[in-house]
Amino acid sequence: MKSIIDCLEEGLITTDLNGKIMHYNKTAQKLLGEAISSSNASLGLLLGSKRADEIINIVGSKQKVLEKEMRIDAKPERLHLMIHARPITTEKGVQGIAIALNQFTKIRRLVNRYSSNETNYTVEDILGVSKPIRQLHEKIKSIASSNSTVLIRGESGTGKELVARAIHNYGAWSQGPFVAINCSAIPESLLESELFGYEDGAFTGARKGGKMGKFELADKGTLFLDEIGDMAQFLQVKLLRVLQERRIERIGGLYPIPVDVRVIAATNRDLEKMIAQGEFREDLYYRINVIPINIAPLRERKEDIDVLCRYFIDEYNQQLNKDVKYMTEGFGKKLCEYSWPGNVRELQNAIEYAMNLAAGDFLDVEQLPVGIREVEDEDTVSFNLEVLERRAIRRCLQQYGTTVEGKQKAAEELGIGIATLYRKMKRYGIKDVEA
Ligand SMILES: Nc1ncnc2c1ncn2[C@@H]1O[C@H](COP(=O)(O)OP(=O)(O)OP(=O)(O)O)[C@@H](O)[C@H]1O
Ligand SMILES: [Mg+2]
């Protein structure tokens, strides 16, 4: 029995109702040190008298289970433990207390394994043969193991998150967790506690026992701050301090907690302009922009379109149980002419759409979404009012659709009456098709 409990990765201690240590396993000894084996060892000596009293009181007298996060100054390092104490009851009543000790690093690993991070993107998953993509591969490899902050810039759908994950997985940080947080998706008051965590009773509604923030969860790994341009100013200030001092303070916390985290930030916003307008802090900008990575938009590296398409076709062949083998020349040409404002994500969606419509073993122009099929060269700048008007009407209809309601909305947006819209559509040959 002793050897069985000695194999456990969890530390185990049993005490009598006064807190005197009765039994312990090897892990507990490793965690708490030699003091545990002395003849007068007690909970009070090991955990401090206040915590010992709490355990004895709640578990021993009230016979309740107690779960609590604790930081203990054990030799040689400060321990961060989750303890789980329950009464040992026999037919004679409560005989003692059983306490399980777990290191937070382990709990953190478990949390990360079972949340969000099922995908392990690597550098090879960033497809492309263009020069910008080849340079991107090299850059990722060379910077992956450093602990300097990375700022990834790029339009929507260019693969910023993919790149962040590839950086994490290539270098030394891959041994630790990858924790992502989207700064624009969470209300700012919540974002603060999500990032830094809080202590028990920090504010009304705070969960009992407190909560770990993403910085702590990402310890020894990577924290991905997505859409950092959308972070509120007061949080920018806090973030800057954390990056400089490499420690965080939980909301309502009394002491700083050191964190060893590689931070990767991403945004598609124009931070320089935001700085000029006083919306983004310049000092934070310099602090995060230590290693800048810019991902070129797809329209500037059209030679990647073919590889990406082939990859997506393979993927959807499997998913949709199809057997598409090639794309017609016309299909490829349309893809090249289009300007891809939604970048790789939009390309992927277009291929998914086409694959759904594909009847034979090839993809042809007819299977492309209308917006891409009927592309006029929107990259060429025009000041011709008619050309601009036609473009505006088409884009607007693409957005709202050509149902009666859609046209009504489009007319409103364009600032013209519905009859005028019909007339202009006719004049410019804009068809009544679903966009
Ligand atoms: N070079 C690439 N090779 C393969 N897939 C890619 C590439 N770039 C992007 N993707 C794919 O395109 C989609 C969008 O990528 P991702 O979410 O990383 O973009 P993003 O820049 O974070 O976009 P957003 O700004 O909208 O958040 C994902 O499915 C991703 O796997
Ligand atoms: Mg993203």
Short mmCIF file of C-alpha atoms and ligand atoms in Angstrom, two decimals:
data_model
loop_
_atom_site.label_atom_id
_atom_site.label_comp_id
_atom_site.label_asym_id
_atom_site.label_seq_id
_atom_site.Cartn_x
_atom_site.Cartn_y
_atom_site.Cartn_z
CA MET A 1 0.00 0.00 0.00
CA LYS A 2 2.79 2.40 0.92
CA SER A 3 4.57 1.83 -2.37
CA ILE A 4 1.36 2.46 -4.25
CA ILE A 5 0.76 5.83 -2.68
CA ASP A 6 4.43 6.63 -3.11
CA CYS A 7 4.08 6.33 -6.89
CA LEU A 8 1.36 8.97 -7.00
CA GLU A 9 2.28 12.28 -8.56
CA GLU A 10 -0.01 13.87 -6.04
CA GLY A 11 1.32 14.66 -2.57
CA LEU A 12 -0.67 13.00 0.23
CA ILE A 13 -0.68 13.70 3.96
CA THR A 14 -2.89 12.43 6.73
CA THR A 15 -3.07 14.12 10.11
CA ASP A 16 -4.93 13.61 13.36
CA LEU A 17 -7.50 16.14 14.49
CA ASN A 18 -4.83 18.35 16.03
CA GLY A 19 -2.96 18.58 12.77
CA LYS A 20 -0.17 16.20 13.77
CA ILE A 21 1.25 14.47 10.68
CA MET A 22 0.49 10.74 10.73
CA HIS A 23 1.42 9.58 7.23
CA TYR A 24 2.76 11.10 4.05
CA ASN A 25 3.97 9.89 0.68
CA LYS A 26 7.18 10.62 -1.21
CA THR A 27 5.71 13.40 -3.31
CA ALA A 28 4.54 15.24 -0.20
CA GLN A 29 8.02 14.92 1.23
CA LYS A 30 9.54 16.21 -1.99
CA LEU A 31 7.23 19.19 -1.99
CA LEU A 32 7.40 20.15 1.67
CA GLY A 33 10.93 19.05 2.52
CA GLU A 34 12.48 17.10 5.35
CA ALA A 35 10.50 18.91 8.04
CA ILE A 36 7.64 16.56 7.31
CA SER A 37 9.54 13.56 8.67
CA SER A 38 10.43 15.01 12.07
CA SER A 39 8.61 13.49 15.02
CA ASN A 40 6.78 16.69 15.94
CA ALA A 41 5.79 17.55 12.35
CA SER A 42 2.42 19.24 12.13
CA LEU A 43 0.27 21.09 9.62
CA GLY A 44 0.99 24.30 11.47
CA LEU A 45 4.73 23.90 10.98
CA LEU A 46 4.38 22.95 7.32
CA LEU A 47 1.67 25.31 6.09
CA GLY A 48 1.62 28.03 8.73
CA SER A 49 -0.66 28.10 11.76
CA LYS A 50 -3.42 30.18 10.20
CA ARG A 51 -3.95 27.78 7.33
CA ALA A 52 -3.58 24.76 9.60
CA ASP A 53 -6.30 26.13 11.89
CA GLU A 54 -8.56 26.73 8.94
CA ILE A 55 -8.14 23.16 7.71
CA ILE A 56 -8.61 21.62 11.14
CA ASN A 57 -11.62 23.80 11.80
CA ILE A 58 -13.44 23.29 8.51
CA VAL A 59 -12.47 19.70 7.76
CA GLY A 60 -11.94 18.27 11.23
CA SER A 61 -14.82 19.95 13.10
CA LYS A 62 -17.34 20.80 10.41
CA GLN A 63 -16.47 17.73 8.36
CA LYS A 64 -16.50 19.65 5.11
CA VAL A 65 -14.19 19.29 2.15
CA LEU A 66 -11.83 22.22 1.68
CA GLU A 67 -10.23 23.16 -1.60
CA LYS A 68 -7.76 25.99 -1.53
CA GLU A 69 -4.93 27.57 -3.45
CA MET A 70 -1.83 28.22 -1.32
CA ARG A 71 1.56 29.75 -1.69
CA ILE A 72 4.10 28.38 0.75
CA ASP A 73 7.65 29.42 1.41
CA ALA A 74 9.17 25.98 1.31
CA LYS A 75 12.85 25.39 0.68
CA PRO A 76 14.33 25.84 -1.86
CA GLU A 77 11.52 27.66 -3.65
CA ARG A 78 8.18 29.26 -3.11
CA LEU A 79 5.50 26.68 -3.75
CA HIS A 80 2.22 27.27 -5.44
CA LEU A 81 -0.16 24.50 -4.44
CA MET A 82 -3.74 23.47 -4.77
CA ILE A 83 -4.74 21.62 -1.66
CA HIS A 84 -7.72 19.38 -1.26
CA ALA A 85 -8.53 18.35 2.32
CA ARG A 86 -11.26 15.95 3.42
CA PRO A 87 -12.22 14.30 6.69
CA ILE A 88 -11.26 10.67 7.35
CA THR A 89 -14.38 9.13 8.80
CA THR A 90 -14.92 5.68 10.25
CA GLU A 91 -17.87 4.25 12.19
CA LYS A 92 -16.36 5.98 15.24
CA GLY A 93 -16.67 9.38 13.61
CA VAL A 94 -14.00 11.69 12.24
CA GLN A 95 -10.56 10.27 12.89
CA GLY A 96 -8.35 12.62 11.00
CA ILE A 97 -7.78 14.63 7.86
CA ALA A 98 -6.51 13.54 4.45
CA ILE A 99 -4.83 16.21 2.38
CA ALA A 100 -3.90 16.03 -1.28
CA LEU A 101 -1.33 18.47 -2.63
CA ASN A 102 -0.97 19.36 -6.29
CA GLN A 103 1.48 21.74 -7.84
CA PHE A 104 -0.15 24.44 -9.87
CA THR A 105 2.17 23.92 -12.79
CA LYS A 106 0.60 20.49 -13.23
CA ILE A 107 -2.93 21.78 -12.97
CA ARG A 108 -2.07 24.43 -15.50
CA ARG A 109 -0.77 21.83 -17.90
CA LEU A 110 -3.98 19.87 -17.57
CA VAL A 111 -6.14 22.93 -18.11
CA ASN A 112 -4.23 23.72 -21.25
CA ARG A 113 -4.32 20.22 -22.57
CA TYR A 114 -8.07 20.06 -22.26
CA SER A 115 -8.91 23.53 -23.47
CA SER A 116 -8.61 25.10 -26.89
CA ASN A 117 -5.18 23.88 -27.89
CA GLU A 118 -5.91 20.77 -29.85
CA THR A 119 -4.16 22.10 -32.95
CA ASN A 120 -0.41 22.11 -33.16
CA TYR A 121 0.35 24.28 -36.14
CA THR A 122 3.95 24.25 -37.25
CA VAL A 123 5.97 26.34 -39.67
CA GLU A 124 5.20 23.79 -42.39
CA ASP A 125 1.49 24.50 -42.01
CA ILE A 126 2.07 28.03 -43.25
CA LEU A 127 1.70 27.30 -46.93
CA GLY A 128 3.16 29.36 -49.72
CA VAL A 129 6.05 29.54 -52.16
CA SER A 130 6.31 33.30 -52.47
CA LYS A 131 9.29 35.21 -51.20
CA PRO A 132 7.40 36.84 -48.32
CA ILE A 133 6.25 33.44 -47.09
CA ARG A 134 9.70 31.86 -47.40
CA GLN A 135 11.14 34.79 -45.48
CA LEU A 136 8.41 34.40 -42.90
CA HIS A 137 9.39 30.74 -42.37
CA GLU A 138 13.01 31.72 -41.80
CA LYS A 139 12.11 34.53 -39.46
CA ILE A 140 9.87 32.31 -37.34
CA LYS A 141 12.62 29.75 -36.96
CA SER A 142 15.21 32.29 -35.96
CA ILE A 143 13.13 34.11 -33.37
CA ALA A 144 11.12 31.22 -31.91
CA SER A 145 13.22 30.58 -28.84
CA SER A 146 13.87 34.17 -27.80
CA ASN A 147 11.76 35.71 -25.06
CA SER A 148 11.37 39.08 -26.75
CA THR A 149 7.85 40.21 -27.52
CA VAL A 150 6.59 39.69 -31.07
CA LEU A 151 4.10 41.92 -32.82
CA ILE A 152 2.35 40.30 -35.77
CA ARG A 153 0.70 42.65 -38.24
CA GLY A 154 -1.41 41.76 -41.21
CA GLU A 155 -4.84 42.23 -42.74
CA SER A 156 -7.74 40.10 -41.65
CA GLY A 157 -7.37 36.46 -42.64
CA THR A 158 -3.66 36.59 -43.47
CA GLY A 159 -2.80 33.96 -40.88
CA LYS A 160 -1.73 35.94 -37.81
CA GLU A 161 -2.95 33.36 -35.35
CA LEU A 162 -1.44 30.57 -37.43
CA VAL A 163 1.93 32.33 -37.30
CA ALA A 164 1.67 32.89 -33.54
CA ARG A 165 1.06 29.18 -32.99
CA ALA A 166 3.87 28.22 -35.34
CA ILE A 167 6.29 30.45 -33.41
CA HIS A 168 5.24 28.83 -30.15
CA ASN A 169 5.56 25.31 -31.50
CA TYR A 170 8.92 25.76 -33.13
CA GLY A 171 10.96 26.91 -30.19
CA ALA A 172 11.77 26.18 -26.58
CA TRP A 173 8.45 27.66 -25.43
CA SER A 174 6.60 24.76 -26.99
CA GLN A 175 7.28 22.80 -23.81
CA GLY A 176 4.88 25.14 -22.05
CA PRO A 177 1.27 26.10 -22.76
CA PHE A 178 -0.05 28.29 -25.57
CA VAL A 179 -2.73 30.55 -24.14
CA ALA A 180 -4.69 32.87 -26.43
CA ILE A 181 -6.91 35.76 -25.53
CA ASN A 182 -8.81 38.01 -27.87
CA CYS A 183 -8.71 41.56 -26.52
CA SER A 184 -11.57 42.78 -28.69
CA ALA A 185 -13.98 39.95 -27.89
CA ILE A 186 -14.09 40.52 -24.14
CA PRO A 187 -15.54 43.58 -22.38
CA GLU A 188 -12.71 45.60 -20.84
CA SER A 189 -13.78 45.11 -17.23
CA LEU A 190 -13.66 41.35 -17.74
CA LEU A 191 -10.50 41.46 -19.79
CA GLU A 192 -8.61 42.78 -16.81
CA SER A 193 -9.54 39.83 -14.62
CA GLU A 194 -9.07 37.41 -17.51
CA LEU A 195 -5.51 38.63 -17.98
CA PHE A 196 -4.40 39.10 -14.41
CA GLY A 197 -6.79 36.99 -12.34
CA TYR A 198 -8.17 37.98 -8.96
CA GLU A 199 -8.07 37.01 -5.34
CA ASP A 200 -10.91 35.75 -3.25
CA GLY A 201 -13.31 38.61 -2.53
CA ALA A 202 -11.60 41.08 -4.87
CA PHE A 203 -14.97 42.39 -6.04
CA THR A 204 -18.64 41.50 -5.76
CA GLY A 205 -19.31 38.49 -7.87
CA ALA A 206 -15.70 37.34 -7.71
CA ARG A 207 -15.51 33.60 -7.48
CA LYS A 208 -14.64 32.08 -4.17
CA GLY A 209 -11.04 31.04 -3.97
CA GLY A 210 -10.02 33.58 -6.61
CA LYS A 211 -9.09 32.91 -10.18
CA MET A 212 -5.93 32.59 -12.18
CA GLY A 213 -5.39 34.98 -15.04
CA LYS A 214 -4.11 34.09 -18.50
CA PHE A 215 -0.66 35.39 -17.63
CA GLU A 216 -0.36 32.82 -14.87
CA LEU A 217 -1.89 30.10 -17.01
CA ALA A 218 0.66 30.82 -19.72
CA ASP A 219 3.62 30.63 -17.33
CA LYS A 220 6.65 29.01 -19.02
CA GLY A 221 4.79 29.19 -22.32
CA THR A 222 3.31 31.67 -24.78
CA LEU A 223 0.57 34.24 -24.21
CA PHE A 224 -1.06 35.32 -27.47
CA LEU A 225 -2.72 38.73 -27.16
CA ASP A 226 -4.90 38.88 -30.24
CA GLU A 227 -6.34 42.21 -31.48
CA ILE A 228 -4.15 44.13 -29.09
CA GLY A 229 -5.10 47.38 -30.85
CA ASP A 230 -8.51 47.07 -29.22
CA MET A 231 -7.23 46.99 -25.66
CA ALA A 232 -8.51 49.77 -23.39
CA GLN A 233 -5.98 52.40 -22.33
CA PHE A 234 -5.94 51.56 -18.63
CA LEU A 235 -5.12 47.96 -19.51
CA GLN A 236 -2.40 49.08 -21.88
CA VAL A 237 -0.77 50.76 -18.89
CA LYS A 238 -1.05 47.62 -16.80
CA LEU A 239 0.23 45.44 -19.60
CA LEU A 240 3.26 47.65 -20.11
CA ARG A 241 4.12 47.34 -16.44
CA VAL A 242 3.82 43.55 -16.55
CA LEU A 243 6.04 43.33 -19.61
CA GLN A 244 8.67 45.47 -17.94
CA GLU A 245 8.64 43.85 -14.56
CA ARG A 246 7.76 40.32 -15.61
CA ARG A 247 5.40 39.95 -12.72
CA ILE A 248 1.69 40.38 -12.33
CA GLU A 249 -0.58 41.36 -9.51
CA ARG A 250 -3.96 39.77 -9.28
CA ILE A 251 -6.89 42.12 -8.76
CA GLY A 252 -7.20 42.46 -4.99
CA GLY A 253 -3.90 40.63 -4.61
CA LEU A 254 -1.39 41.63 -1.98
CA TYR A 255 1.85 40.59 -3.59
CA PRO A 256 3.27 40.29 -7.09
CA ILE A 257 3.59 36.91 -8.77
CA PRO A 258 6.55 36.35 -11.09
CA VAL A 259 5.62 35.15 -14.57
CA ASP A 260 7.92 33.75 -17.21
CA VAL A 261 5.93 34.20 -20.38
CA ARG A 262 6.68 34.81 -24.05
CA VAL A 263 4.19 37.38 -25.30
CA ILE A 264 3.04 37.46 -28.92
CA ALA A 265 0.64 40.22 -29.87
CA ALA A 266 -1.29 40.64 -33.10
CA THR A 267 -3.43 43.29 -34.70
CA ASN A 268 -4.76 44.36 -38.06
CA ARG A 269 -5.19 47.94 -36.92
CA ASP A 270 -2.98 50.84 -37.83
CA LEU A 271 -1.19 51.29 -34.50
CA GLU A 272 0.91 54.21 -35.71
CA LYS A 273 -2.23 56.11 -36.60
CA MET A 274 -3.80 55.13 -33.30
CA ILE A 275 -0.76 56.49 -31.48
CA ALA A 276 -1.05 59.75 -33.38
CA GLN A 277 -4.69 59.96 -32.35
CA GLY A 278 -3.88 59.16 -28.74
CA GLU A 279 -5.68 55.81 -28.79
CA PHE A 280 -2.68 53.56 -28.35
CA ARG A 281 0.18 54.17 -25.98
CA GLU A 282 3.49 54.82 -27.65
CA ASP A 283 5.51 53.31 -24.79
CA LEU A 284 3.56 50.06 -25.01
CA TYR A 285 3.99 50.05 -28.77
CA TYR A 286 7.78 50.12 -28.46
CA ARG A 287 7.66 47.49 -25.75
CA ILE A 288 5.66 45.00 -27.85
CA ASN A 289 7.17 45.80 -31.21
CA VAL A 290 10.56 44.32 -30.35
CA ILE A 291 10.25 41.70 -33.09
CA PRO A 292 7.87 42.95 -35.76
CA ILE A 293 6.40 40.45 -38.20
CA ASN A 294 4.35 41.67 -41.13
CA ILE A 295 2.33 39.21 -43.14
CA ALA A 296 1.82 40.35 -46.70
CA PRO A 297 -1.77 40.37 -48.00
CA LEU A 298 -2.60 37.60 -50.45
CA ARG A 299 -2.94 40.01 -53.40
CA GLU A 300 0.76 40.82 -53.04
CA ARG A 301 1.80 37.18 -53.26
CA LYS A 302 -0.52 35.66 -55.82
CA GLU A 303 1.92 32.86 -56.54
CA ASP A 304 0.73 31.32 -53.25
CA ILE A 305 -2.86 30.99 -54.45
CA ASP A 306 -2.24 27.77 -56.35
CA VAL A 307 -0.60 25.88 -53.45
CA LEU A 308 -3.27 27.06 -51.06
CA CYS A 309 -6.05 26.00 -53.43
CA ARG A 310 -4.60 22.54 -53.89
CA TYR A 311 -4.33 22.13 -50.17
CA PHE A 312 -7.91 23.28 -49.56
CA ILE A 313 -9.21 21.07 -52.38
CA ASP A 314 -7.57 18.04 -50.75
CA GLU A 315 -9.08 18.99 -47.46
CA TYR A 316 -12.61 19.40 -48.81
CA ASN A 317 -12.31 16.27 -50.95
CA GLN A 318 -12.03 14.41 -47.69
CA GLN A 319 -14.58 16.41 -45.75
CA LEU A 320 -17.22 16.41 -48.47
CA ASN A 321 -16.33 13.01 -49.84
CA LYS A 322 -15.61 14.36 -53.34
CA ASP A 323 -12.96 13.62 -55.88
CA VAL A 324 -11.99 16.93 -57.42
CA LYS A 325 -8.67 16.63 -59.23
CA TYR A 326 -8.01 19.95 -60.94
CA MET A 327 -9.06 23.55 -61.52
CA THR A 328 -9.79 24.87 -65.01
CA GLU A 329 -7.63 27.60 -66.43
CA GLY A 330 -10.50 30.07 -66.25
CA PHE A 331 -10.99 29.25 -62.58
CA GLY A 332 -7.34 29.91 -61.78
CA LYS A 333 -7.42 33.13 -63.76
CA LYS A 334 -10.40 34.48 -61.82
CA LEU A 335 -8.67 33.70 -58.55
CA CYS A 336 -5.62 35.60 -59.71
CA GLU A 337 -7.58 38.64 -60.81
CA TYR A 338 -9.46 39.00 -57.58
CA SER A 339 -8.05 41.26 -54.87
CA TRP A 340 -8.83 39.04 -51.82
CA PRO A 341 -9.73 41.59 -49.16
CA GLY A 342 -10.42 38.66 -46.80
CA ASN A 343 -7.09 37.04 -47.72
CA VAL A 344 -6.47 33.34 -47.10
CA ARG A 345 -9.64 32.91 -45.09
CA GLU A 346 -11.70 34.25 -47.99
CA LEU A 347 -9.84 32.00 -50.41
CA GLN A 348 -10.54 29.02 -48.22
CA ASN A 349 -14.23 29.92 -48.07
CA ALA A 350 -14.37 30.37 -51.84
CA ILE A 351 -12.89 26.91 -52.36
CA GLU A 352 -15.28 25.40 -49.86
CA TYR A 353 -18.16 27.01 -51.72
CA ALA A 354 -16.90 25.77 -55.09
CA MET A 355 -16.28 22.28 -53.74
CA ASN A 356 -19.86 22.09 -52.54
CA LEU A 357 -21.12 22.90 -56.02
CA ALA A 358 -18.62 20.73 -57.89
CA ALA A 359 -20.30 17.98 -59.86
CA GLY A 360 -17.38 16.45 -61.73
CA ASP A 361 -13.71 16.06 -60.97
CA PHE A 362 -12.78 19.70 -61.59
CA LEU A 363 -13.58 23.21 -60.44
CA ASP A 364 -14.75 25.79 -62.96
CA VAL A 365 -15.70 29.46 -62.98
CA GLU A 366 -19.41 28.73 -62.52
CA GLN A 367 -18.72 27.32 -59.10
CA LEU A 368 -17.12 30.49 -57.77
CA PRO A 369 -19.07 32.86 -55.51
CA VAL A 370 -20.54 35.70 -57.60
CA GLY A 371 -18.37 38.38 -56.02
CA ILE A 372 -15.25 36.64 -57.27
CA ARG A 373 -16.62 35.40 -60.57
CA GLU A 374 -17.83 38.80 -61.68
CA VAL A 375 -14.78 40.63 -60.59
CA GLU A 376 -13.79 43.71 -62.42
CA ASP A 377 -10.31 44.85 -61.83
CA GLU A 378 -10.88 46.80 -58.64
CA ASP A 379 -7.19 47.22 -58.06
CA THR A 380 -6.96 49.69 -60.89
CA VAL A 381 -7.58 53.13 -59.55
CA SER A 382 -10.31 55.01 -61.30
CA PHE A 383 -11.64 58.49 -60.84
CA ASN A 384 -14.33 58.02 -63.40
CA LEU A 385 -17.56 58.76 -61.57
CA GLU A 386 -19.56 56.15 -63.42
CA VAL A 387 -17.04 53.43 -62.67
CA LEU A 388 -16.99 54.47 -59.01
CA GLU A 389 -20.77 54.57 -58.86
CA ARG A 390 -21.05 51.11 -60.38
CA ARG A 391 -18.51 49.73 -57.92
CA ALA A 392 -20.28 51.32 -54.98
CA ILE A 393 -23.64 49.89 -56.00
CA ARG A 394 -22.20 46.43 -56.58
CA ARG A 395 -20.38 46.34 -53.28
CA CYS A 396 -23.40 47.54 -51.44
CA LEU A 397 -25.58 44.87 -53.00
CA GLN A 398 -22.97 42.25 -52.24
CA GLN A 399 -23.21 43.26 -48.63
CA TYR A 400 -26.98 43.43 -48.28
CA GLY A 401 -28.06 40.95 -50.93
CA THR A 402 -30.49 41.51 -53.78
CA THR A 403 -33.69 40.53 -52.03
CA VAL A 404 -36.25 43.33 -51.92
CA GLU A 405 -35.19 44.08 -48.35
CA GLY A 406 -31.52 43.98 -49.30
CA LYS A 407 -32.10 46.50 -52.07
CA GLN A 408 -34.01 48.75 -49.73
CA LYS A 409 -31.11 48.74 -47.28
CA ALA A 410 -28.61 49.24 -50.09
CA ALA A 411 -30.55 52.22 -51.42
CA GLU A 412 -30.60 53.74 -47.96
CA GLU A 413 -26.89 53.20 -47.55
CA LEU A 414 -26.21 54.72 -50.97
CA GLY A 415 -28.40 57.67 -50.19
CA ILE A 416 -30.70 57.20 -53.20
CA GLY A 417 -34.31 56.14 -53.65
CA ILE A 418 -35.22 52.57 -54.44
CA ALA A 419 -36.47 53.48 -57.92
CA THR A 420 -33.18 55.18 -58.70
CA LEU A 421 -31.33 52.10 -57.54
CA TYR A 422 -33.33 49.91 -59.94
CA ARG A 423 -32.67 52.32 -62.79
CA LYS A 424 -28.94 52.44 -62.12
CA MET A 425 -28.71 48.67 -61.76
CA LYS A 426 -30.31 48.35 -65.17
CA ARG A 427 -28.06 50.97 -66.67
CA TYR A 428 -24.85 49.41 -65.32
CA GLY A 429 -25.98 45.90 -66.14
CA ILE A 430 -25.87 44.79 -62.51
CA LYS A 431 -27.79 41.57 -62.38
CA ASP A 432 -30.43 40.63 -59.92
CA VAL A 433 -28.48 37.71 -58.56
CA GLU A 434 -27.81 36.77 -54.98
CA ALA A 435 -24.41 38.11 -54.05
N1 LIG B 1 -0.23 30.65 -45.30
C1 LIG B 1 -1.28 29.92 -44.92
N2 LIG B 1 -1.31 28.58 -45.15
C2 LIG B 1 -2.37 27.84 -44.80
N3 LIG B 1 -3.45 28.31 -44.19
C3 LIG B 1 -3.49 29.62 -43.92
C4 LIG B 1 -2.42 30.48 -44.26
N4 LIG B 1 -2.73 31.73 -43.86
C5 LIG B 1 -3.95 31.65 -43.31
N5 LIG B 1 -4.41 30.38 -43.32
C6 LIG B 1 -5.72 29.93 -42.83
O1 LIG B 1 -6.63 31.00 -42.99
C7 LIG B 1 -7.50 31.12 -41.88
C8 LIG B 1 -7.33 32.46 -41.22
O2 LIG B 1 -6.09 32.51 -40.51
P1 LIG B 1 -5.91 33.24 -39.11
O3 LIG B 1 -7.12 33.03 -38.28
O4 LIG B 1 -4.61 32.86 -38.57
O5 LIG B 1 -5.90 34.74 -39.64
P2 LIG B 1 -5.85 36.10 -38.84
O6 LIG B 1 -4.82 36.95 -39.49
O7 LIG B 1 -5.70 35.82 -37.38
O8 LIG B 1 -7.29 36.71 -39.16
P3 LIG B 1 -8.14 37.80 -38.33
O9 LIG B 1 -7.43 39.11 -38.45
O10 LIG B 1 -9.44 37.82 -39.05
O11 LIG B 1 -8.21 37.31 -36.93
C9 LIG B 1 -7.16 29.95 -40.97
O12 LIG B 1 -8.03 28.89 -41.28
C10 LIG B 1 -5.73 29.63 -41.35
O13 LIG B 1 -5.42 28.28 -41.07
MG MG B 2 -6.95 36.25 -35.78
#
